[in-house]
Amino acid sequence: MPIVFSNSFFSSKNVQRKFPIHTALHIVLDGALVGVLITVAIMSSVALHSQYLWTKSYTKLEKTRDLNRRILESTSILEGYLLKNQKLSRYLVPTKAEDLIYLERPNPLNPKSLAKKTFKKRFLERISFFPVKSGY
């Protein structure tokens, strides 16, 4: 014969009738515990997802730093090579602003001055108006 608790003291209806405040408190606490468990699950998933995104971004940052370091190394190697193999750099000396001499730019479009000058001088005066590109 199976045990039946329907008419016994531990029946939920009997407990609800005898201790209504105690039963309500249990219902509220059960709901609060379920809410806390759901909140913990949501916050854990948010934290794990944020950690994943941070790790992904940090990996990209490390790759960028490595590429930047490699570019700087390549640039310095290339500059060293160009400076070492450039024949003109052996004859150049360091200068200061006081050593520079500033001249007025000649006007090559003046027809009187063009007639007296040789072709080489006229050519040099014409190309002096082209912009100077700095660097290598």
mmCIF file of N, CA, C and O in Angstrom, residues 34-126:
data_model
loop_
_atom_site.group_PDB
_atom_site.id
_atom_site.type_symbol
_atom_site.label_atom_id
_atom_site.label_comp_id
_atom_site.label_asym_id
_atom_site.label_seq_id
_atom_site.Cartn_x
_atom_site.Cartn_y
_atom_site.Cartn_z
ATOM 1 N N VAL A 34 15.526 31.823 -7.534
ATOM 2 C CA VAL A 34 15.479 31.603 -8.980
ATOM 3 C C VAL A 34 15.947 32.866 -9.709
ATOM 4 O O VAL A 34 16.715 32.804 -10.680
ATOM 5 N N GLY A 35 15.517 34.041 -9.230
ATOM 6 C CA GLY A 35 15.961 35.304 -9.831
ATOM 7 C C GLY A 35 17.461 35.503 -9.703
ATOM 8 O O GLY A 35 18.122 35.962 -10.639
ATOM 9 N N VAL A 36 18.027 35.162 -8.548
ATOM 10 C CA VAL A 36 19.473 35.280 -8.350
ATOM 11 C C VAL A 36 20.208 34.329 -9.281
ATOM 12 O O VAL A 36 21.223 34.696 -9.888
ATOM 13 N N LEU A 37 19.706 33.111 -9.421
ATOM 14 C CA LEU A 37 20.346 32.156 -10.328
ATOM 15 C C LEU A 37 20.302 32.644 -11.778
ATOM 16 O O LEU A 37 21.294 32.532 -12.509
ATOM 17 N N ILE A 38 19.179 33.203 -12.186
ATOM 18 C CA ILE A 38 19.067 33.736 -13.549
ATOM 19 C C ILE A 38 20.010 34.932 -13.726
ATOM 20 O O ILE A 38 20.700 35.053 -14.748
ATOM 21 N N THR A 39 20.070 35.813 -12.710
ATOM 22 C CA THR A 39 20.965 36.968 -12.777
ATOM 23 C C THR A 39 22.425 36.531 -12.856
ATOM 24 O O THR A 39 23.213 37.097 -13.633
ATOM 25 N N VAL A 40 22.800 35.526 -12.053
ATOM 26 C CA VAL A 40 24.170 35.023 -12.083
ATOM 27 C C VAL A 40 24.490 34.432 -13.453
ATOM 28 O O VAL A 40 25.575 34.654 -14.007
ATOM 29 N N ALA A 41 23.538 33.701 -14.030
ATOM 30 C CA ALA A 41 23.768 33.121 -15.356
ATOM 31 C C ALA A 41 23.935 34.219 -16.410
ATOM 32 O O ALA A 41 24.841 34.147 -17.257
ATOM 33 N N ILE A 42 23.107 35.247 -16.358
ATOM 34 C CA ILE A 42 23.201 36.346 -17.328
ATOM 35 C C ILE A 42 24.512 37.111 -17.151
ATOM 36 O O ILE A 42 25.219 37.388 -18.131
ATOM 37 N N MET A 43 24.856 37.439 -15.911
ATOM 38 C CA MET A 43 26.092 38.188 -15.671
ATOM 39 C C MET A 43 27.329 37.372 -16.031
ATOM 40 O O MET A 43 28.317 37.913 -16.536
ATOM 41 N N SER A 44 27.272 36.069 -15.808
ATOM 42 C CA SER A 44 28.404 35.220 -16.196
ATOM 43 C C SER A 44 28.570 35.201 -17.700
ATOM 44 O O SER A 44 29.693 35.279 -18.213
ATOM 45 N N SER A 45 27.446 35.104 -18.417
ATOM 46 C CA SER A 45 27.556 35.101 -19.881
ATOM 47 C C SER A 45 28.052 36.452 -20.391
ATOM 48 O O SER A 45 28.865 36.517 -21.323
ATOM 49 N N VAL A 46 27.614 37.558 -19.786
ATOM 50 C CA VAL A 46 28.097 38.881 -20.188
ATOM 51 C C VAL A 46 29.586 39.011 -19.894
ATOM 52 O O VAL A 46 30.367 39.519 -20.723
ATOM 53 N N ALA A 47 30.021 38.542 -18.728
ATOM 54 C CA ALA A 47 31.442 38.633 -18.367
ATOM 55 C C ALA A 47 32.299 37.782 -19.299
ATOM 56 O O ALA A 47 33.365 38.222 -19.751
ATOM 57 N N LEU A 48 31.846 36.586 -19.600
ATOM 58 C CA LEU A 48 32.609 35.726 -20.503
ATOM 59 C C LEU A 48 32.679 36.309 -21.910
ATOM 60 O O LEU A 48 33.719 36.252 -22.561
ATOM 61 N N HIS A 49 31.568 36.871 -22.373
ATOM 62 C CA HIS A 49 31.561 37.475 -23.705
ATOM 63 C C HIS A 49 32.479 38.709 -23.736
ATOM 64 O O HIS A 49 33.222 38.907 -24.706
ATOM 65 N N SER A 50 32.434 39.526 -22.684
ATOM 66 C CA SER A 50 33.311 40.699 -22.619
ATOM 67 C C SER A 50 34.773 40.272 -22.588
ATOM 68 O O SER A 50 35.626 40.899 -23.234
ATOM 69 N N GLN A 51 35.074 39.226 -21.843
ATOM 70 C CA GLN A 51 36.450 38.733 -21.791
ATOM 71 C C GLN A 51 36.892 38.226 -23.161
ATOM 72 O O GLN A 51 38.026 38.456 -23.587
ATOM 73 N N TYR A 52 35.990 37.572 -23.882
ATOM 74 C CA TYR A 52 36.303 37.098 -25.236
ATOM 75 C C TYR A 52 36.598 38.274 -26.159
ATOM 76 O O TYR A 52 37.584 38.270 -26.903
ATOM 77 N N LEU A 53 35.752 39.310 -26.108
ATOM 78 C CA LEU A 53 35.972 40.483 -26.961
ATOM 79 C C LEU A 53 37.267 41.204 -26.596
ATOM 80 O O LEU A 53 38.007 41.660 -27.471
ATOM 81 N N TRP A 54 37.561 41.305 -25.298
ATOM 82 C CA TRP A 54 38.796 41.958 -24.869
ATOM 83 C C TRP A 54 40.011 41.171 -25.350
ATOM 84 O O TRP A 54 40.985 41.758 -25.823
ATOM 85 N N THR A 55 39.949 39.851 -25.235
ATOM 86 C CA THR A 55 41.062 39.018 -25.686
ATOM 87 C C THR A 55 41.275 39.169 -27.184
ATOM 88 O O THR A 55 42.415 39.265 -27.667
ATOM 89 N N LYS A 56 40.183 39.224 -27.928
ATOM 90 C CA LYS A 56 40.271 39.396 -29.376
ATOM 91 C C LYS A 56 40.900 40.749 -29.723
ATOM 92 O O LYS A 56 41.794 40.829 -30.573
ATOM 93 N N SER A 57 40.474 41.812 -29.027
ATOM 94 C CA SER A 57 41.026 43.147 -29.282
ATOM 95 C C SER A 57 42.493 43.225 -28.873
ATOM 96 O O SER A 57 43.306 43.849 -29.558
ATOM 97 N N TYR A 58 42.839 42.592 -27.769
ATOM 98 C CA TYR A 58 44.227 42.620 -27.314
ATOM 99 C C TYR A 58 45.130 41.860 -28.278
ATOM 100 O O TYR A 58 46.258 42.275 -28.531
ATOM 101 N N THR A 59 44.613 40.774 -28.852
ATOM 102 C CA THR A 59 45.388 40.034 -29.846
ATOM 103 C C THR A 59 45.641 40.904 -31.075
ATOM 104 O O THR A 59 46.752 40.932 -31.616
ATOM 105 N N LYS A 60 44.624 41.643 -31.504
ATOM 106 C CA LYS A 60 44.804 42.563 -32.638
ATOM 107 C C LYS A 60 45.818 43.656 -32.295
ATOM 108 O O LYS A 60 46.641 44.035 -33.136
ATOM 109 N N LEU A 61 45.766 44.164 -31.051
ATOM 110 C CA LEU A 61 46.715 45.183 -30.635
ATOM 111 C C LEU A 61 48.136 44.638 -30.641
ATOM 112 O O LEU A 61 49.063 45.314 -31.098
ATOM 113 N N GLU A 62 48.327 43.418 -30.169
ATOM 114 C CA GLU A 62 49.656 42.811 -30.181
ATOM 115 C C GLU A 62 50.163 42.623 -31.609
ATOM 116 O O GLU A 62 51.335 42.872 -31.893
ATOM 117 N N LYS A 63 49.280 42.214 -32.512
ATOM 118 C CA LYS A 63 49.689 42.065 -33.911
ATOM 119 C C LYS A 63 50.081 43.415 -34.506
ATOM 120 O O LYS A 63 51.070 43.519 -35.244
ATOM 121 N N THR A 64 49.310 44.461 -34.176
ATOM 122 C CA THR A 64 49.605 45.802 -34.682
ATOM 123 C C THR A 64 50.947 46.290 -34.140
ATOM 124 O O THR A 64 51.743 46.873 -34.879
ATOM 125 N N ARG A 65 51.197 46.061 -32.848
ATOM 126 C CA ARG A 65 52.484 46.460 -32.266
ATOM 127 C C ARG A 65 53.641 45.722 -32.932
ATOM 128 O O ARG A 65 54.685 46.316 -33.206
ATOM 129 N N ASP A 66 53.448 44.441 -33.193
ATOM 130 C CA ASP A 66 54.497 43.659 -33.833
ATOM 131 C C ASP A 66 54.762 44.170 -35.246
ATOM 132 O O ASP A 66 55.917 44.324 -35.650
ATOM 133 N N LEU A 67 53.689 44.453 -35.994
ATOM 134 C CA LEU A 67 53.864 44.993 -37.350
ATOM 135 C C LEU A 67 54.536 46.359 -37.319
ATOM 136 O O LEU A 67 55.401 46.653 -38.152
ATOM 137 N N ASN A 68 54.164 47.198 -36.359
ATOM 138 C CA ASN A 68 54.778 48.514 -36.239
ATOM 139 C C ASN A 68 56.268 48.381 -35.930
ATOM 140 O O ASN A 68 57.096 49.091 -36.507
ATOM 141 N N ARG A 69 56.625 47.480 -35.032
ATOM 142 C CA ARG A 69 58.031 47.262 -34.701
ATOM 143 C C ARG A 69 58.801 46.763 -35.917
ATOM 144 O O ARG A 69 59.909 47.217 -36.206
ATOM 145 N N ARG A 70 58.176 45.853 -36.680
ATOM 146 C CA ARG A 70 58.835 45.326 -37.871
ATOM 147 C C ARG A 70 59.014 46.401 -38.938
ATOM 148 O O ARG A 70 60.032 46.437 -39.643
ATOM 149 N N ILE A 71 58.029 47.299 -39.069
ATOM 150 C CA ILE A 71 58.145 48.402 -40.031
ATOM 151 C C ILE A 71 59.277 49.331 -39.630
ATOM 152 O O ILE A 71 60.070 49.768 -40.474
ATOM 153 N N LEU A 72 59.367 49.642 -38.329
ATOM 154 C CA LEU A 72 60.454 50.516 -37.868
ATOM 155 C C LEU A 72 61.816 49.877 -38.104
ATOM 156 O O LEU A 72 62.766 50.548 -38.531
ATOM 157 N N GLU A 73 61.916 48.578 -37.842
ATOM 158 C CA GLU A 73 63.181 47.882 -38.095
ATOM 159 C C GLU A 73 63.527 47.893 -39.584
ATOM 160 O O GLU A 73 64.672 48.153 -39.959
ATOM 161 N N SER A 74 62.527 47.629 -40.420
ATOM 162 C CA SER A 74 62.774 47.634 -41.868
ATOM 163 C C SER A 74 63.187 49.012 -42.355
ATOM 164 O O SER A 74 64.089 49.148 -43.193
ATOM 165 N N THR A 75 62.528 50.045 -41.830
ATOM 166 C CA THR A 75 62.867 51.407 -42.230
ATOM 167 C C THR A 75 64.289 51.759 -41.819
ATOM 168 O O THR A 75 65.042 52.345 -42.606
ATOM 169 N N SER A 76 64.658 51.392 -40.597
ATOM 170 C CA SER A 76 66.017 51.723 -40.154
ATOM 171 C C SER A 76 67.064 50.942 -40.949
ATOM 172 O O SER A 76 68.126 51.480 -41.285
ATOM 173 N N ILE A 77 66.778 49.678 -41.282
ATOM 174 C CA ILE A 77 67.712 48.897 -42.096
ATOM 175 C C ILE A 77 67.843 49.510 -43.485
ATOM 176 O O ILE A 77 68.948 49.651 -44.018
ATOM 177 N N LEU A 78 66.703 49.903 -44.071
ATOM 178 C CA LEU A 78 66.723 50.512 -45.401
ATOM 179 C C LEU A 78 67.460 51.847 -45.393
ATOM 180 O O LEU A 78 68.265 52.122 -46.291
ATOM 181 N N GLU A 79 67.208 52.664 -44.375
ATOM 182 C CA GLU A 79 67.915 53.947 -44.299
ATOM 183 C C GLU A 79 69.413 53.740 -44.129
ATOM 184 O O GLU A 79 70.221 54.431 -44.746
ATOM 185 N N GLY A 80 69.783 52.782 -43.282
ATOM 186 C CA GLY A 80 71.208 52.490 -43.107
ATOM 187 C C GLY A 80 71.855 52.029 -44.393
ATOM 188 O O GLY A 80 72.971 52.441 -44.733
ATOM 189 N N TYR A 81 71.155 51.183 -45.124
ATOM 190 C CA TYR A 81 71.677 50.697 -46.403
ATOM 191 C C TYR A 81 71.841 51.837 -47.399
ATOM 192 O O TYR A 81 72.874 51.949 -48.075
ATOM 193 N N LEU A 82 70.814 52.696 -47.500
ATOM 194 C CA LEU A 82 70.884 53.809 -48.445
ATOM 195 C C LEU A 82 71.987 54.794 -48.069
ATOM 196 O O LEU A 82 72.698 55.302 -48.938
ATOM 197 N N LEU A 83 72.129 55.070 -46.780
ATOM 198 C CA LEU A 83 73.172 55.995 -46.371
ATOM 199 C C LEU A 83 74.565 55.411 -46.575
ATOM 200 O O LEU A 83 75.507 56.115 -46.916
ATOM 201 N N LYS A 84 74.692 54.111 -46.379
ATOM 202 C CA LYS A 84 75.992 53.464 -46.546
ATOM 203 C C LYS A 84 76.395 53.388 -48.009
ATOM 204 O O LYS A 84 77.560 53.560 -48.360
ATOM 205 N N ASN A 85 75.443 53.145 -48.887
ATOM 206 C CA ASN A 85 75.749 52.947 -50.300
ATOM 207 C C ASN A 85 75.595 54.195 -51.149
ATOM 208 O O ASN A 85 75.773 54.141 -52.357
ATOM 209 N N GLN A 86 75.249 55.289 -50.547
ATOM 210 C CA GLN A 86 75.097 56.512 -51.322
ATOM 211 C C GLN A 86 76.453 57.207 -51.409
ATOM 212 O O GLN A 86 77.072 57.537 -50.394
ATOM 213 N N LYS A 87 76.930 57.417 -52.616
ATOM 214 C CA LYS A 87 78.264 57.989 -52.814
ATOM 215 C C LYS A 87 78.307 59.463 -52.431
ATOM 216 O O LYS A 87 79.315 59.953 -51.950
ATOM 217 N N LEU A 88 77.210 60.155 -52.624
ATOM 218 C CA LEU A 88 77.185 61.580 -52.347
ATOM 219 C C LEU A 88 77.302 61.855 -50.849
ATOM 220 O O LEU A 88 77.874 62.858 -50.442
ATOM 221 N N SER A 89 76.785 60.961 -50.022
ATOM 222 C CA SER A 89 76.788 61.220 -48.580
ATOM 223 C C SER A 89 78.194 61.232 -48.001
ATOM 224 O O SER A 89 78.424 61.809 -46.947
ATOM 225 N N ARG A 90 79.170 60.645 -48.672
ATOM 226 C CA ARG A 90 80.551 60.660 -48.183
ATOM 227 C C ARG A 90 81.173 62.061 -48.294
ATOM 228 O O ARG A 90 82.061 62.412 -47.536
ATOM 229 N N TYR A 91 80.682 62.833 -49.255
ATOM 230 C CA TYR A 91 81.249 64.149 -49.493
ATOM 231 C C TYR A 91 80.485 65.260 -48.775
ATOM 232 O O TYR A 91 80.929 66.396 -48.782
ATOM 233 N N LEU A 92 79.353 64.954 -48.213
ATOM 234 C CA LEU A 92 78.567 65.980 -47.530
ATOM 235 C C LEU A 92 79.070 66.147 -46.102
ATOM 236 O O LEU A 92 79.523 65.204 -45.469
ATOM 237 N N VAL A 93 78.983 67.371 -45.614
ATOM 238 C CA VAL A 93 79.385 67.645 -44.240
ATOM 239 C C VAL A 93 78.190 68.221 -43.499
ATOM 240 O O VAL A 93 77.341 68.880 -44.103
ATOM 241 N N PRO A 94 78.108 68.005 -42.211
ATOM 242 C CA PRO A 94 76.993 68.601 -41.461
ATOM 243 C C PRO A 94 77.114 70.122 -41.475
ATOM 244 O O PRO A 94 78.211 70.668 -41.438
ATOM 245 N N THR A 95 75.972 70.786 -41.513
ATOM 246 C CA THR A 95 75.984 72.247 -41.579
ATOM 247 C C THR A 95 75.037 72.817 -40.543
ATOM 248 O O THR A 95 74.218 72.111 -39.966
ATOM 249 N N LYS A 96 75.166 74.108 -40.339
ATOM 250 C CA LYS A 96 74.311 74.830 -39.399
ATOM 251 C C LYS A 96 73.582 75.920 -40.177
ATOM 252 O O LYS A 96 73.933 76.230 -41.312
ATOM 253 N N ALA A 97 72.601 76.513 -39.544
ATOM 254 C CA ALA A 97 71.820 77.569 -40.211
ATOM 255 C C ALA A 97 72.689 78.780 -40.522
ATOM 256 O O ALA A 97 72.459 79.487 -41.510
ATOM 257 N N GLU A 98 73.722 79.018 -39.705
ATOM 258 C CA GLU A 98 74.586 80.179 -39.951
ATOM 259 C C GLU A 98 75.432 79.994 -41.209
ATOM 260 O O GLU A 98 75.879 80.959 -41.827
ATOM 261 N N ASP A 99 75.681 78.740 -41.610
ATOM 262 C CA ASP A 99 76.525 78.470 -42.773
ATOM 263 C C ASP A 99 75.776 78.632 -44.104
ATOM 264 O O ASP A 99 76.406 78.661 -45.147
ATOM 265 N N LEU A 100 74.456 78.705 -44.067
ATOM 266 C CA LEU A 100 73.680 78.763 -45.302
ATOM 267 C C LEU A 100 73.715 80.173 -45.899
ATOM 268 O O LEU A 100 73.717 81.167 -45.187
ATOM 269 N N ILE A 101 73.725 80.209 -47.225
ATOM 270 C CA ILE A 101 73.701 81.473 -47.959
ATOM 271 C C ILE A 101 72.412 81.499 -48.767
ATOM 272 O O ILE A 101 72.131 80.578 -49.531
ATOM 273 N N TYR A 102 71.634 82.548 -48.595
ATOM 274 C CA TYR A 102 70.372 82.662 -49.301
ATOM 275 C C TYR A 102 70.527 83.599 -50.488
ATOM 276 O O TYR A 102 71.024 84.713 -50.359
ATOM 277 N N LEU A 103 70.124 83.132 -51.681
ATOM 278 C CA LEU A 103 70.218 83.914 -52.906
ATOM 279 C C LEU A 103 68.823 84.185 -53.443
ATOM 280 O O LEU A 103 67.905 83.396 -53.244
ATOM 281 N N GLU A 104 68.702 85.266 -54.161
ATOM 282 C CA GLU A 104 67.446 85.568 -54.830
ATOM 283 C C GLU A 104 67.280 84.617 -56.006
ATOM 284 O O GLU A 104 68.249 84.302 -56.703
ATOM 285 N N ARG A 105 66.073 84.188 -56.234
ATOM 286 C CA ARG A 105 65.811 83.293 -57.360
ATOM 287 C C ARG A 105 65.824 84.099 -58.651
ATOM 288 O O ARG A 105 65.141 85.121 -58.754
ATOM 289 N N PRO A 106 66.556 83.649 -59.652
ATOM 290 C CA PRO A 106 66.589 84.398 -60.918
ATOM 291 C C PRO A 106 65.269 84.234 -61.679
ATOM 292 O O PRO A 106 64.571 83.233 -61.531
ATOM 293 N N ASN A 107 64.958 85.195 -62.494
ATOM 294 C CA ASN A 107 63.750 85.142 -63.297
ATOM 295 C C ASN A 107 64.132 84.668 -64.704
ATOM 296 O O ASN A 107 64.651 85.447 -65.508
ATOM 297 N N PRO A 108 63.868 83.413 -65.054
ATOM 298 C CA PRO A 108 64.284 82.912 -66.371
ATOM 299 C C PRO A 108 63.387 83.392 -67.506
ATOM 300 O O PRO A 108 63.703 83.190 -68.664
ATOM 301 N N LEU A 109 62.281 84.025 -67.187
ATOM 302 C CA LEU A 109 61.368 84.457 -68.240
ATOM 303 C C LEU A 109 61.722 85.839 -68.789
ATOM 304 O O LEU A 109 61.078 86.312 -69.713
ATOM 305 N N ASN A 110 62.735 86.480 -68.253
ATOM 306 C CA ASN A 110 63.166 87.788 -68.739
ATOM 307 C C ASN A 110 63.911 87.585 -70.075
ATOM 308 O O ASN A 110 64.951 86.952 -70.120
ATOM 309 N N PRO A 111 63.403 88.103 -71.225
ATOM 310 C CA PRO A 111 64.026 87.846 -72.524
ATOM 311 C C PRO A 111 65.413 88.457 -72.675
ATOM 312 O O PRO A 111 66.250 87.931 -73.393
ATOM 313 N N LYS A 112 65.701 89.548 -71.974
ATOM 314 C CA LYS A 112 67.027 90.164 -72.099
ATOM 315 C C LYS A 112 68.098 89.272 -71.484
ATOM 316 O O LYS A 112 69.190 89.148 -72.030
ATOM 317 N N SER A 113 67.781 88.682 -70.359
ATOM 318 C CA SER A 113 68.788 87.846 -69.703
ATOM 319 C C SER A 113 68.945 86.524 -70.432
ATOM 320 O O SER A 113 70.013 85.913 -70.396
ATOM 321 N N LEU A 114 67.903 86.054 -71.121
ATOM 322 C CA LEU A 114 67.981 84.769 -71.834
ATOM 323 C C LEU A 114 68.885 84.862 -73.059
ATOM 324 O O LEU A 114 69.543 83.890 -73.421
ATOM 325 N N ALA A 115 68.938 85.993 -73.692
ATOM 326 C CA ALA A 115 69.735 86.134 -74.910
ATOM 327 C C ALA A 115 71.222 86.071 -74.614
ATOM 328 O O ALA A 115 71.999 85.586 -75.433
ATOM 329 N N LYS A 116 71.655 86.539 -73.469
ATOM 330 C CA LYS A 116 73.078 86.601 -73.150
ATOM 331 C C LYS A 116 73.613 85.280 -72.577
ATOM 332 O O LYS A 116 74.812 85.061 -72.597
ATOM 333 N N LYS A 117 72.759 84.431 -72.061
ATOM 334 C CA LYS A 117 73.216 83.238 -71.354
ATOM 335 C C LYS A 117 73.284 82.032 -72.272
ATOM 336 O O LYS A 117 72.591 81.954 -73.283
ATOM 337 N N THR A 118 74.100 81.110 -71.874
ATOM 338 C CA THR A 118 74.229 79.881 -72.648
ATOM 339 C C THR A 118 73.040 78.977 -72.376
ATOM 340 O O THR A 118 72.250 79.190 -71.447
ATOM 341 N N PHE A 119 72.941 77.947 -73.191
ATOM 342 C CA PHE A 119 71.841 76.994 -73.044
ATOM 343 C C PHE A 119 71.867 76.314 -71.676
ATOM 344 O O PHE A 119 70.822 76.112 -71.052
ATOM 345 N N LYS A 120 73.045 75.965 -71.218
ATOM 346 C CA LYS A 120 73.178 75.266 -69.939
ATOM 347 C C LYS A 120 72.667 76.135 -68.790
ATOM 348 O O LYS A 120 71.933 75.665 -67.909
ATOM 349 N N LYS A 121 73.018 77.403 -68.786
ATOM 350 C CA LYS A 121 72.574 78.311 -67.720
ATOM 351 C C LYS A 121 71.065 78.520 -67.777
ATOM 352 O O LYS A 121 70.390 78.550 -66.752
ATOM 353 N N ARG A 122 70.545 78.674 -68.996
ATOM 354 C CA ARG A 122 69.089 78.844 -69.129
ATOM 355 C C ARG A 122 68.347 77.617 -68.648
ATOM 356 O O ARG A 122 67.326 77.715 -67.959
ATOM 357 N N PHE A 123 68.879 76.446 -68.979
ATOM 358 C CA PHE A 123 68.254 75.199 -68.540
ATOM 359 C C PHE A 123 68.261 75.091 -67.014
ATOM 360 O O PHE A 123 67.263 74.747 -66.389
ATOM 361 N N LEU A 124 69.372 75.408 -66.409
ATOM 362 C CA LEU A 124 69.471 75.341 -64.946
ATOM 363 C C LEU A 124 68.536 76.345 -64.274
ATOM 364 O O LEU A 124 67.950 76.059 -63.230
ATOM 365 N N GLU A 125 68.403 77.529 -64.869
ATOM 366 C CA GLU A 125 67.502 78.517 -64.295
ATOM 367 C C GLU A 125 66.051 78.076 -64.412
ATOM 368 O O GLU A 125 65.247 78.289 -63.513
ATOM 369 N N ARG A 126 65.699 77.433 -65.502
ATOM 370 C CA ARG A 126 64.321 76.963 -65.673
ATOM 371 C C ARG A 126 63.975 75.833 -64.700
ATOM 372 O O ARG A 126 62.885 75.809 -64.143
#
